[in-house]
mmCIF file of N, CA and C in Angstrom:
data_model
loop_
_atom_site.group_PDB
_atom_site.id
_atom_site.type_symbol
_atom_site.label_atom_id
_atom_site.label_comp_id
_atom_site.label_asym_id
_atom_site.label_seq_id
_atom_site.Cartn_x
_atom_site.Cartn_y
_atom_site.Cartn_z
ATOM 1 N N MET A 126 20.227 14.355 -17.716
ATOM 2 C CA MET A 126 19.630 12.714 -16.678
ATOM 3 C C MET A 126 19.554 13.595 -14.813
ATOM 4 N N ASN A 127 20.549 14.788 -14.744
ATOM 5 C CA ASN A 127 20.575 15.348 -14.049
ATOM 6 C C ASN A 127 19.261 15.960 -13.085
ATOM 7 N N ARG A 128 18.343 16.501 -14.581
ATOM 8 C CA ARG A 128 17.564 17.479 -14.255
ATOM 9 C C ARG A 128 16.640 15.944 -14.020
ATOM 10 N N LEU A 129 16.153 14.750 -14.229
ATOM 11 C CA LEU A 129 15.370 14.087 -13.654
ATOM 12 C C LEU A 129 15.625 13.917 -12.223
ATOM 13 N N TRP A 130 17.101 13.109 -12.255
ATOM 14 C CA TRP A 130 17.198 13.090 -10.363
ATOM 15 C C TRP A 130 16.890 14.159 -9.692
ATOM 16 N N THR A 131 16.797 15.855 -10.323
ATOM 17 C CA THR A 131 16.367 16.617 -9.094
ATOM 18 C C THR A 131 14.520 16.773 -9.251
ATOM 19 N N THR A 132 14.447 16.611 -10.179
ATOM 20 C CA THR A 132 12.788 15.937 -9.856
ATOM 21 C C THR A 132 11.528 14.644 -9.372
ATOM 22 N N LEU A 133 13.048 14.214 -9.329
ATOM 23 C CA LEU A 133 12.426 12.770 -8.272
ATOM 24 C C LEU A 133 13.036 12.829 -7.230
ATOM 25 N N LYS A 134 13.659 14.090 -6.933
ATOM 26 C CA LYS A 134 14.154 14.115 -5.590
ATOM 27 C C LYS A 134 13.359 15.052 -4.956
ATOM 28 N N TYR A 135 12.690 16.355 -6.204
ATOM 29 C CA TYR A 135 11.830 16.464 -5.488
ATOM 30 C C TYR A 135 10.237 16.192 -5.533
ATOM 31 N N THR A 136 9.659 15.549 -6.206
ATOM 32 C CA THR A 136 8.907 14.826 -6.183
ATOM 33 C C THR A 136 8.925 14.026 -4.200
ATOM 34 N N TYR A 137 9.733 13.219 -4.272
ATOM 35 C CA TYR A 137 9.323 12.239 -3.520
ATOM 36 C C TYR A 137 9.847 13.032 -2.048
ATOM 37 N N MET A 138 10.123 14.376 -1.432
ATOM 38 C CA MET A 138 9.829 15.341 -0.247
ATOM 39 C C MET A 138 9.593 16.037 -0.065
ATOM 40 N N GLN A 139 8.168 15.894 -2.151
ATOM 41 C CA GLN A 139 6.899 16.729 -1.665
ATOM 42 C C GLN A 139 6.198 15.975 -1.033
ATOM 43 N N MET A 140 6.195 14.296 -1.320
ATOM 44 C CA MET A 140 5.158 13.051 -0.452
ATOM 45 C C MET A 140 5.440 12.839 0.697
ATOM 46 N N LYS A 141 6.183 13.319 1.455
ATOM 47 C CA LYS A 141 7.024 12.764 2.655
ATOM 48 C C LYS A 141 5.803 12.892 4.008
ATOM 49 N N GLY A 142 4.450 13.455 3.656
ATOM 50 C CA GLY A 142 3.776 13.889 4.115
ATOM 51 C C GLY A 142 2.775 12.494 4.147
ATOM 52 N N GLN A 143 2.749 12.467 3.083
ATOM 53 C CA GLN A 143 1.387 11.516 2.547
ATOM 54 C C GLN A 143 1.996 10.374 3.046
ATOM 55 N N ILE A 144 3.838 9.714 1.987
ATOM 56 C CA ILE A 144 4.570 8.547 2.663
ATOM 57 C C ILE A 144 4.229 8.393 4.538
ATOM 58 N N ILE A 145 4.350 9.765 4.992
ATOM 59 C CA ILE A 145 4.608 8.603 7.247
ATOM 60 C C ILE A 145 3.014 8.606 6.920
ATOM 61 N N GLY A 146 1.953 8.986 6.831
ATOM 62 C CA GLY A 146 0.899 8.731 6.629
ATOM 63 C C GLY A 146 0.165 7.016 6.871
ATOM 64 N N TRP A 147 -0.071 7.371 5.212
ATOM 65 C CA TRP A 147 -0.003 6.473 4.729
ATOM 66 C C TRP A 147 0.802 4.813 5.103
ATOM 67 N N GLY A 148 2.260 5.079 5.029
ATOM 68 C CA GLY A 148 3.153 4.017 5.831
ATOM 69 C C GLY A 148 2.899 3.867 7.372
ATOM 70 N N LEU A 149 2.733 4.772 8.186
ATOM 71 C CA LEU A 149 2.269 4.277 9.435
ATOM 72 C C LEU A 149 0.074 3.603 9.445
ATOM 73 N N GLY A 150 -0.157 4.242 8.321
ATOM 74 C CA GLY A 150 -1.152 3.748 8.677
ATOM 75 C C GLY A 150 -2.032 1.291 7.837
ATOM 76 N N ILE A 151 -0.811 1.611 7.522
ATOM 77 C CA ILE A 151 -0.191 0.207 6.898
ATOM 78 C C ILE A 151 0.248 -0.463 8.051
ATOM 79 N N ALA A 152 0.957 0.533 9.070
ATOM 80 C CA ALA A 152 2.028 -0.457 9.512
ATOM 81 C C ALA A 152 0.783 -0.554 10.676
ATOM 82 N N ILE A 153 0.273 0.522 11.094
ATOM 83 C CA ILE A 153 -1.344 0.309 12.437
ATOM 84 C C ILE A 153 -2.040 -0.484 12.153
ATOM 85 N N LEU A 154 -2.390 -1.062 10.937
ATOM 86 C CA LEU A 154 -3.182 -2.243 10.237
ATOM 87 C C LEU A 154 -2.676 -3.670 10.441
ATOM 88 N N GLY A 155 -1.322 -3.547 10.650
ATOM 89 C CA GLY A 155 -0.057 -4.954 10.557
ATOM 90 C C GLY A 155 -0.287 -4.845 12.420
ATOM 91 N N LEU A 156 0.077 -3.787 12.949
ATOM 92 C CA LEU A 156 0.263 -4.070 14.685
ATOM 93 C C LEU A 156 -1.457 -4.514 15.087
ATOM 94 N N ILE A 157 -2.127 -4.248 14.506
ATOM 95 C CA ILE A 157 -4.045 -4.377 14.883
ATOM 96 C C ILE A 157 -4.292 -6.021 14.678
ATOM 97 N N ILE A 158 -3.825 -6.830 13.258
ATOM 98 C CA ILE A 158 -4.158 -7.560 12.669
ATOM 99 C C ILE A 158 -3.421 -9.025 13.381
ATOM 100 N N VAL A 159 -2.303 -8.855 13.504
ATOM 101 C CA VAL A 159 -0.606 -9.422 13.994
ATOM 102 C C VAL A 159 -0.761 -10.657 15.167
ATOM 103 N N PRO A 160 -1.491 -9.470 16.254
ATOM 104 C CA PRO A 160 -2.072 -10.438 17.152
ATOM 105 C C PRO A 160 -3.354 -11.457 17.421
ATOM 106 N N PHE A 161 -3.898 -10.490 16.577
ATOM 107 C CA PHE A 161 -4.897 -11.486 16.208
ATOM 108 C C PHE A 161 -5.193 -12.871 16.411
ATOM 109 N N TYR A 162 -3.864 -13.784 15.279
ATOM 110 C CA TYR A 162 -4.033 -14.502 15.274
ATOM 111 C C TYR A 162 -4.409 -15.625 15.907
ATOM 112 N N GLU A 163 -3.755 -15.374 17.317
ATOM 113 C CA GLU A 163 -2.844 -16.244 18.802
ATOM 114 C C GLU A 163 -4.326 -16.455 18.945
ATOM 115 N N ILE A 164 -5.750 -15.795 19.010
ATOM 116 C CA ILE A 164 -7.190 -15.968 18.844
ATOM 117 C C ILE A 164 -8.082 -17.407 18.018
ATOM 118 N N VAL A 165 -7.117 -17.026 16.621
ATOM 119 C CA VAL A 165 -8.240 -18.047 15.796
ATOM 120 C C VAL A 165 -6.807 -19.337 15.655
ATOM 121 N N GLY A 166 -5.627 -19.786 15.878
ATOM 122 C CA GLY A 166 -4.727 -20.011 16.327
ATOM 123 C C GLY A 166 -5.322 -21.002 16.848
ATOM 124 N N GLY A 167 -5.378 -20.150 18.836
ATOM 125 C CA GLY A 167 -6.449 -20.999 19.754
ATOM 126 C C GLY A 167 -7.802 -22.175 19.557
ATOM 127 N N GLU A 168 -8.256 -21.328 19.027
ATOM 128 C CA GLU A 168 -9.572 -21.816 18.132
ATOM 129 C C GLU A 168 -9.547 -22.835 17.244
ATOM 130 N N GLN A 169 -9.088 -23.063 16.770
ATOM 131 C CA GLN A 169 -9.032 -24.071 15.603
ATOM 132 C C GLN A 169 -9.970 -25.330 15.049
ATOM 133 N N ALA A 170 -10.915 -25.760 16.227
ATOM 134 C CA ALA A 170 -11.332 -26.767 15.989
ATOM 135 C C ALA A 170 -12.813 -26.279 16.243
ATOM 136 N N GLN A 171 -13.279 -24.918 16.774
ATOM 137 C CA GLN A 171 -14.695 -24.068 16.067
ATOM 138 C C GLN A 171 -14.277 -24.019 14.875
ATOM 139 N N PHE A 172 -13.385 -22.895 14.527
ATOM 140 C CA PHE A 172 -13.176 -22.342 13.027
ATOM 141 C C PHE A 172 -13.612 -23.339 12.150
ATOM 142 N N GLN A 173 -13.015 -24.308 12.256
ATOM 143 C CA GLN A 173 -13.064 -25.806 11.272
ATOM 144 C C GLN A 173 -14.743 -26.043 11.513
ATOM 145 N N GLN A 174 -15.457 -26.787 12.446
ATOM 146 C CA GLN A 174 -16.288 -27.103 12.402
ATOM 147 C C GLN A 174 -17.266 -26.338 11.589
ATOM 148 N N MET A 175 -16.777 -24.455 11.790
ATOM 149 C CA MET A 175 -18.034 -23.549 11.263
ATOM 150 C C MET A 175 -17.585 -23.609 9.896
ATOM 151 N N ILE A 176 -16.409 -23.759 9.651
ATOM 152 C CA ILE A 176 -16.419 -23.643 7.796
ATOM 153 C C ILE A 176 -16.892 -24.572 8.055
ATOM 154 N N GLU A 177 -16.977 -26.220 8.237
ATOM 155 C CA GLU A 177 -17.511 -27.044 7.855
ATOM 156 C C GLU A 177 -19.134 -27.375 7.775
ATOM 157 N N SER A 178 -19.971 -26.675 8.505
ATOM 158 C CA SER A 178 -21.176 -26.482 8.453
ATOM 159 C C SER A 178 -21.479 -25.648 7.789
ATOM 160 N N TYR A 179 -21.064 -24.449 6.563
ATOM 161 C CA TYR A 179 -20.918 -23.648 6.242
ATOM 162 C C TYR A 179 -21.531 -24.488 4.455
ATOM 163 N N PRO A 180 -22.625 -23.481 3.391
ATOM 164 C CA PRO A 180 -22.876 -24.580 2.455
ATOM 165 C C PRO A 180 -21.876 -24.129 1.478
ATOM 166 N N GLU A 181 -21.633 -25.527 0.383
ATOM 167 C CA GLU A 181 -20.364 -25.718 -0.501
ATOM 168 C C GLU A 181 -20.905 -23.251 -1.620
ATOM 169 N N GLU A 182 -22.125 -23.508 -1.716
ATOM 170 C CA GLU A 182 -21.856 -21.817 -2.027
ATOM 171 C C GLU A 182 -21.303 -20.870 -1.805
ATOM 172 N N PHE A 183 -21.320 -21.150 -0.666
ATOM 173 C CA PHE A 183 -20.466 -19.599 0.614
ATOM 174 C C PHE A 183 -19.267 -20.121 0.231
ATOM 175 N N LEU A 184 -18.506 -21.300 0.687
ATOM 176 C CA LEU A 184 -16.965 -21.442 0.628
ATOM 177 C C LEU A 184 -16.517 -20.471 -0.742
ATOM 178 N N ALA A 185 -17.543 -21.107 -1.665
ATOM 179 C CA ALA A 185 -17.103 -21.034 -3.379
ATOM 180 C C ALA A 185 -17.028 -19.333 -3.643
ATOM 181 N N PHE A 186 -17.345 -19.012 -2.766
ATOM 182 C CA PHE A 186 -17.372 -17.546 -2.932
ATOM 183 C C PHE A 186 -15.648 -16.713 -2.496
ATOM 184 N N PHE A 187 -14.567 -17.594 -1.441
ATOM 185 C CA PHE A 187 -14.074 -16.956 -0.893
ATOM 186 C C PHE A 187 -12.881 -18.180 -1.523
ATOM 187 N N GLY A 188 -13.542 -19.318 -2.848
ATOM 188 C CA GLY A 188 -12.104 -19.715 -3.372
ATOM 189 C C GLY A 188 -11.309 -20.524 -3.119
ATOM 190 N N GLY A 189 -10.791 -21.591 -3.531
ATOM 191 C CA GLY A 189 -9.750 -22.180 -2.528
ATOM 192 C C GLY A 189 -10.463 -22.922 -2.094
ATOM 193 N N ASP A 190 -9.354 -23.288 -0.873
ATOM 194 C CA ASP A 190 -9.339 -24.126 0.250
ATOM 195 C C ASP A 190 -9.943 -22.658 1.468
ATOM 196 N N VAL A 191 -10.455 -22.987 2.176
ATOM 197 C CA VAL A 191 -11.218 -22.368 2.821
ATOM 198 C C VAL A 191 -10.732 -22.210 4.724
ATOM 199 N N THR A 192 -9.493 -23.682 4.650
ATOM 200 C CA THR A 192 -9.501 -23.977 5.670
ATOM 201 C C THR A 192 -7.809 -23.378 5.693
ATOM 202 N N SER A 193 -7.295 -22.966 4.785
ATOM 203 C CA SER A 193 -5.710 -22.087 4.938
ATOM 204 C C SER A 193 -5.610 -21.066 6.099
ATOM 205 N N VAL A 194 -6.762 -19.821 5.902
ATOM 206 C CA VAL A 194 -6.929 -19.488 7.104
ATOM 207 C C VAL A 194 -6.537 -19.339 7.923
ATOM 208 N N LEU A 195 -6.387 -20.385 9.007
ATOM 209 C CA LEU A 195 -6.449 -21.569 9.966
ATOM 210 C C LEU A 195 -5.126 -21.361 9.976
ATOM 211 N N THR A 196 -4.318 -21.351 8.750
ATOM 212 C CA THR A 196 -2.348 -21.193 8.321
ATOM 213 C C THR A 196 -2.079 -20.145 8.692
ATOM 214 N N PRO A 197 -0.527 -19.427 9.299
ATOM 215 C CA PRO A 197 0.050 -18.247 9.472
ATOM 216 C C PRO A 197 -0.566 -17.565 8.175
ATOM 217 N N GLU A 198 0.161 -18.327 7.268
ATOM 218 C CA GLU A 198 0.159 -17.717 5.788
ATOM 219 C C GLU A 198 -0.921 -17.315 5.046
ATOM 220 N N GLY A 199 -1.064 -18.423 5.918
ATOM 221 C CA GLY A 199 -3.194 -18.090 4.870
ATOM 222 C C GLY A 199 -4.286 -16.929 5.425
ATOM 223 N N TYR A 200 -3.989 -16.737 7.236
ATOM 224 C CA TYR A 200 -4.573 -16.007 7.960
ATOM 225 C C TYR A 200 -4.453 -14.372 7.692
ATOM 226 N N LEU A 201 -2.390 -14.149 7.565
ATOM 227 C CA LEU A 201 -2.303 -12.984 7.083
ATOM 228 C C LEU A 201 -2.889 -12.421 5.491
ATOM 229 N N LYS A 202 -2.697 -13.868 4.610
ATOM 230 C CA LYS A 202 -3.254 -13.655 3.156
ATOM 231 C C LYS A 202 -4.953 -12.633 3.057
ATOM 232 N N MET A 203 -5.033 -13.850 4.696
ATOM 233 C CA MET A 203 -6.365 -13.279 3.834
ATOM 234 C C MET A 203 -7.333 -12.091 4.513
ATOM 235 N N TYR A 204 -6.687 -12.060 5.624
ATOM 236 C CA TYR A 204 -7.136 -10.073 5.988
ATOM 237 C C TYR A 204 -6.313 -9.193 5.982
ATOM 238 N N ALA A 205 -4.905 -9.622 5.719
ATOM 239 C CA ALA A 205 -4.231 -8.523 5.251
ATOM 240 C C ALA A 205 -3.892 -7.888 3.787
ATOM 241 N N PHE A 206 -3.031 -9.188 3.974
ATOM 242 C CA PHE A 206 -2.357 -8.636 2.375
ATOM 243 C C PHE A 206 -2.950 -9.224 1.025
ATOM 244 N N SER A 207 -4.921 -8.842 1.432
ATOM 245 C CA SER A 207 -5.837 -8.862 0.439
ATOM 246 C C SER A 207 -6.169 -7.659 0.237
ATOM 247 N N MET A 208 -5.744 -6.650 0.942
ATOM 248 C CA MET A 208 -6.423 -5.217 1.489
ATOM 249 C C MET A 208 -5.047 -4.254 0.762
ATOM 250 N N LEU A 209 -3.818 -4.761 0.796
ATOM 251 C CA LEU A 209 -2.773 -3.917 0.604
ATOM 252 C C LEU A 209 -3.107 -3.355 -0.837
ATOM 253 N N PRO A 210 -3.016 -4.008 -1.546
ATOM 254 C CA PRO A 210 -3.004 -3.830 -3.004
ATOM 255 C C PRO A 210 -3.706 -2.618 -3.175
ATOM 256 N N VAL A 211 -5.355 -3.505 -2.488
ATOM 257 C CA VAL A 211 -5.815 -1.676 -2.998
ATOM 258 C C VAL A 211 -5.876 -0.940 -2.468
ATOM 259 N N ILE A 212 -5.413 -0.449 -1.447
ATOM 260 C CA ILE A 212 -4.492 0.538 -0.147
ATOM 261 C C ILE A 212 -3.594 1.135 -1.345
ATOM 262 N N ILE A 213 -2.418 0.439 -1.545
ATOM 263 C CA ILE A 213 -1.718 1.027 -2.450
ATOM 264 C C ILE A 213 -2.557 1.726 -3.903
ATOM 265 N N GLY A 214 -3.387 0.832 -3.973
ATOM 266 C CA GLY A 214 -3.977 1.886 -5.582
ATOM 267 C C GLY A 214 -4.791 2.758 -5.251
ATOM 268 N N ILE A 215 -5.445 3.496 -3.768
ATOM 269 C CA ILE A 215 -5.908 4.043 -3.449
ATOM 270 C C ILE A 215 -5.456 5.086 -3.713
ATOM 271 N N PHE A 216 -3.815 5.128 -2.850
ATOM 272 C CA PHE A 216 -2.460 5.846 -2.718
ATOM 273 C C PHE A 216 -2.126 6.456 -4.412
ATOM 274 N N SER A 217 -1.998 5.566 -4.877
ATOM 275 C CA SER A 217 -1.421 5.471 -6.106
ATOM 276 C C SER A 217 -1.883 6.477 -7.474
ATOM 277 N N VAL A 218 -3.691 6.296 -6.999
ATOM 278 C CA VAL A 218 -4.189 7.089 -7.973
ATOM 279 C C VAL A 218 -4.538 8.392 -7.192
ATOM 280 N N LEU A 219 -4.807 8.583 -5.964
ATOM 281 C CA LEU A 219 -4.879 9.910 -5.371
ATOM 282 C C LEU A 219 -3.560 11.012 -5.868
ATOM 283 N N ALA A 220 -2.456 10.577 -5.548
ATOM 284 C CA ALA A 220 -0.979 11.329 -5.764
ATOM 285 C C ALA A 220 -0.691 11.364 -7.447
ATOM 286 N N GLY A 221 -1.304 10.134 -7.500
ATOM 287 C CA GLY A 221 -1.291 10.716 -8.908
ATOM 288 C C GLY A 221 -1.556 11.169 -9.959
ATOM 289 N N SER A 222 -3.266 11.547 -9.740
ATOM 290 C CA SER A 222 -3.963 12.563 -10.361
ATOM 291 C C SER A 222 -3.320 13.748 -10.232
ATOM 292 N N GLY A 223 -2.584 13.812 -9.033
ATOM 293 C CA GLY A 223 -2.488 15.619 -8.265
ATOM 294 C C GLY A 223 -0.892 15.363 -8.571
ATOM 295 N N LEU A 224 -0.472 15.298 -9.273
ATOM 296 C CA LEU A 224 1.210 15.205 -10.058
ATOM 297 C C LEU A 224 1.468 16.974 -10.717
ATOM 298 N N ILE A 225 0.509 16.517 -11.273
ATOM 299 C CA ILE A 225 1.292 18.160 -12.326
ATOM 300 C C ILE A 225 -0.314 18.967 -11.988
ATOM 301 N N VAL A 226 -1.225 18.277 -11.987
ATOM 302 C CA VAL A 226 -2.425 19.074 -11.632
ATOM 303 C C VAL A 226 -2.444 20.229 -10.059
ATOM 304 N N ASN A 227 -1.603 19.758 -8.963
ATOM 305 C CA ASN A 227 -1.311 20.099 -8.127
ATOM 306 C C ASN A 227 -0.440 21.921 -8.493
ATOM 307 N N ASP A 228 0.952 21.481 -8.897
ATOM 308 C CA ASP A 228 1.516 22.630 -9.555
ATOM 309 C C ASP A 228 1.096 23.675 -9.915
ATOM 310 N N GLU A 229 -0.155 23.125 -10.674
ATOM 311 C CA GLU A 229 -0.643 24.225 -11.743
ATOM 312 C C GLU A 229 -1.906 25.054 -10.526
ATOM 313 N N GLU A 230 -2.258 24.294 -10.201
ATOM 314 C CA GLU A 230 -3.374 25.299 -9.278
ATOM 315 C C GLU A 230 -2.461 26.321 -8.064
ATOM 316 N N ARG A 231 -1.850 25.625 -7.765
ATOM 317 C CA ARG A 231 -0.561 26.380 -6.874
ATOM 318 C C ARG A 231 0.780 27.943 -7.340
ATOM 319 N N GLY A 232 0.288 27.491 -8.640
ATOM 320 C CA GLY A 232 1.455 28.254 -9.518
ATOM 321 C C GLY A 232 2.518 27.777 -9.910
ATOM 322 N N ARG A 233 2.908 26.967 -9.363
ATOM 323 C CA ARG A 233 4.193 27.202 -9.500
ATOM 324 C C ARG A 233 5.082 26.276 -10.889
ATOM 325 N N LEU A 234 4.041 25.039 -12.207
ATOM 326 C CA LEU A 234 4.133 24.607 -12.909
ATOM 327 C C LEU A 234 4.804 25.726 -13.825
ATOM 328 N N ASP A 235 4.170 27.133 -13.923
ATOM 329 C CA ASP A 235 4.636 27.896 -14.807
ATOM 330 C C ASP A 235 6.507 28.541 -14.445
ATOM 331 N N LEU A 236 6.927 28.196 -13.189
ATOM 332 C CA LEU A 236 7.357 28.131 -12.776
ATOM 333 C C LEU A 236 9.140 27.124 -13.443
ATOM 334 N N ILE A 237 7.968 26.180 -13.389
ATOM 335 C CA ILE A 237 8.867 24.807 -12.911
ATOM 336 C C ILE A 237 8.995 24.683 -14.764
ATOM 337 N N VAL A 238 8.186 25.091 -15.503
ATOM 338 C CA VAL A 238 8.219 24.812 -16.844
ATOM 339 C C VAL A 238 9.476 25.576 -17.549
ATOM 340 N N SER A 239 9.868 27.151 -16.500
ATOM 341 C CA SER A 239 10.550 27.848 -17.402
ATOM 342 C C SER A 239 11.705 27.262 -16.875
ATOM 343 N N HIS A 240 12.140 26.716 -16.666
ATOM 344 C CA HIS A 240 13.677 26.312 -15.681
ATOM 345 C C HIS A 240 13.498 25.638 -17.466
ATOM 346 N N PRO A 241 14.869 24.763 -17.885
ATOM 347 C CA PRO A 241 14.921 23.574 -18.920
ATOM 348 C C PRO A 241 15.219 22.212 -18.434
ATOM 349 N N VAL A 242 13.817 22.733 -17.707
ATOM 350 C CA VAL A 242 13.624 21.230 -18.103
ATOM 351 C C VAL A 242 12.635 19.442 -19.033
ATOM 352 N N GLY A 243 12.653 19.231 -19.249
ATOM 353 C CA GLY A 243 12.129 19.177 -20.498
ATOM 354 C C GLY A 243 11.001 18.177 -20.014
ATOM 355 N N ARG A 244 9.691 18.654 -21.028
ATOM 356 C CA ARG A 244 8.939 17.022 -19.958
ATOM 357 C C ARG A 244 8.819 15.819 -20.090
ATOM 358 N N THR A 245 10.184 15.478 -21.233
ATOM 359 C CA THR A 245 10.142 13.334 -20.298
ATOM 360 C C THR A 245 10.989 13.422 -19.432
ATOM 361 N N ALA A 246 11.785 14.328 -19.259
ATOM 362 C CA ALA A 246 12.249 14.290 -17.845
ATOM 363 C C ALA A 246 11.164 14.564 -16.718
ATOM 364 N N LEU A 247 10.546 15.550 -16.615
ATOM 365 C CA LEU A 247 9.446 16.251 -15.603
ATOM 366 C C LEU A 247 8.784 14.906 -15.481
ATOM 367 N N PHE A 248 8.257 13.934 -16.496
ATOM 368 C CA PHE A 248 7.203 13.318 -16.581
ATOM 369 C C PHE A 248 7.771 12.112 -15.696
ATOM 370 N N PHE A 249 8.874 11.915 -15.965
ATOM 371 C CA PHE A 249 9.667 9.996 -16.237
ATOM 372 C C PHE A 249 10.045 11.451 -14.346
ATOM 373 N N GLY A 250 10.209 11.676 -14.128
ATOM 374 C CA GLY A 250 10.852 12.375 -12.567
ATOM 375 C C GLY A 250 10.041 11.586 -11.238
ATOM 376 N N ARG A 251 8.363 12.614 -12.666
ATOM 377 C CA ARG A 251 7.941 12.719 -11.453
ATOM 378 C C ARG A 251 7.070 10.912 -11.035
ATOM 379 N N PHE A 252 7.604 10.484 -11.849
ATOM 380 C CA PHE A 252 6.579 9.065 -12.344
ATOM 381 C C PHE A 252 7.388 8.170 -11.443
ATOM 382 N N LEU A 253 8.942 8.687 -11.429
ATOM 383 C CA LEU A 253 9.755 7.404 -10.581
ATOM 384 C C LEU A 253 9.695 7.837 -9.565
ATOM 385 N N GLY A 254 9.101 9.461 -9.011
ATOM 386 C CA GLY A 254 9.413 9.916 -7.126
ATOM 387 C C GLY A 254 7.985 9.643 -7.159
ATOM 388 N N LEU A 255 6.710 9.307 -7.568
ATOM 389 C CA LEU A 255 5.556 8.486 -6.781
ATOM 390 C C LEU A 255 5.872 6.846 -6.895
ATOM 391 N N PHE A 256 5.874 6.180 -7.823
ATOM 392 C CA PHE A 256 7.049 4.744 -7.338
ATOM 393 C C PHE A 256 7.370 4.858 -6.565
ATOM 394 N N LEU A 257 8.483 5.514 -6.376
ATOM 395 C CA LEU A 257 9.496 5.116 -5.141
ATOM 396 C C LEU A 257 8.783 5.693 -3.477
ATOM 397 N N ALA A 258 7.614 6.875 -3.814
ATOM 398 C CA ALA A 258 6.585 6.734 -2.548
ATOM 399 C C ALA A 258 5.496 5.803 -2.747
ATOM 400 N N ALA A 259 5.525 4.971 -3.355
ATOM 401 C CA ALA A 259 4.753 3.332 -3.228
ATOM 402 C C ALA A 259 5.285 2.654 -2.517
ATOM 403 N N ILE A 260 6.945 2.408 -2.956
ATOM 404 C CA ILE A 260 8.269 0.895 -2.667
ATOM 405 C C ILE A 260 7.945 2.194 -0.822
ATOM 406 N N THR A 261 8.141 2.985 -0.325
ATOM 407 C CA THR A 261 8.263 3.674 0.736
ATOM 408 C C THR A 261 7.163 3.318 1.224
ATOM 409 N N ILE A 262 5.693 3.524 1.071
ATOM 410 C CA ILE A 262 5.022 2.802 1.553
ATOM 411 C C ILE A 262 5.049 1.993 2.123
ATOM 412 N N MET A 263 5.070 0.769 0.966
ATOM 413 C CA MET A 263 5.057 -0.692 1.165
ATOM 414 C C MET A 263 6.064 -1.232 2.284
ATOM 415 N N ILE A 264 7.514 -0.673 2.137
ATOM 416 C CA ILE A 264 8.546 -0.589 3.348
ATOM 417 C C ILE A 264 8.024 -0.675 4.796
ATOM 418 N N ILE A 265 7.638 0.949 5.223
ATOM 419 C CA ILE A 265 6.912 0.778 6.320
ATOM 420 C C ILE A 265 5.692 -0.229 7.023
ATOM 421 N N GLY A 266 4.740 -0.434 6.318
ATOM 422 C CA GLY A 266 3.659 -1.609 6.346
ATOM 423 C C GLY A 266 4.496 -2.255 6.952
ATOM 424 N N TRP A 267 5.333 -2.629 6.136
ATOM 425 C CA TRP A 267 5.549 -4.456 6.173
ATOM 426 C C TRP A 267 6.754 -4.545 7.503
ATOM 427 N N MET A 268 7.357 -3.134 7.570
ATOM 428 C CA MET A 268 7.955 -3.528 9.047
ATOM 429 C C MET A 268 7.060 -3.387 10.273
ATOM 430 N N GLY A 269 5.892 -2.559 9.661
ATOM 431 C CA GLY A 269 4.708 -2.955 10.988
ATOM 432 C C GLY A 269 3.695 -3.969 11.117
ATOM 433 N N PHE A 270 4.058 -5.100 9.993
ATOM 434 C CA PHE A 270 3.834 -6.506 10.253
ATOM 435 C C PHE A 270 4.462 -6.945 10.736
ATOM 436 N N CYS A 271 6.112 -6.796 10.049
ATOM 437 C CA CYS A 271 7.272 -7.732 10.650
ATOM 438 C C CYS A 271 7.468 -7.799 12.421
ATOM 439 N N VAL A 272 7.080 -6.559 12.980
ATOM 440 C CA VAL A 272 7.728 -6.151 14.900
ATOM 441 C C VAL A 272 6.851 -7.120 15.197
ATOM 442 N N LEU A 273 5.477 -8.211 15.335
ATOM 443 C CA LEU A 273 5.216 -8.206 15.728
ATOM 444 C C LEU A 273 4.976 -10.087 15.172
ATOM 445 N N LEU A 274 5.851 -10.768 14.443
ATOM 446 C CA LEU A 274 5.795 -11.912 14.048
ATOM 447 C C LEU A 274 7.480 -11.875 14.686
#
């Protein structure tokens, strides 16, 4: 169990640059998107009129109630939270594909495996480190959205 925590800590610390970069990127996205709701909120009558002029086929593409964009919840859902799973997914694929491969390319995998670390502890330590990094990125991004709310 101790080896699992050591691997987790090592993986998490190895990703600190990625955590800061991706987290600040999402936080800046929030800092950019949130203030624009005042413009949308101030022009609700014009947006409502514009939405009513669209054909039903076009509105069906967006699904559900399109006028929900005029509420704060709908605005954040449409412009921000619909992109966050994609952004976190891209991070997870990029970081996850390099968990073991990066160590092998840098020549560290032989050194790591030569220590008494089992494959299970290495795998779950790396996986949990990646998971913890993704959670930390989401928390940093959430703080960026909350600053201006």
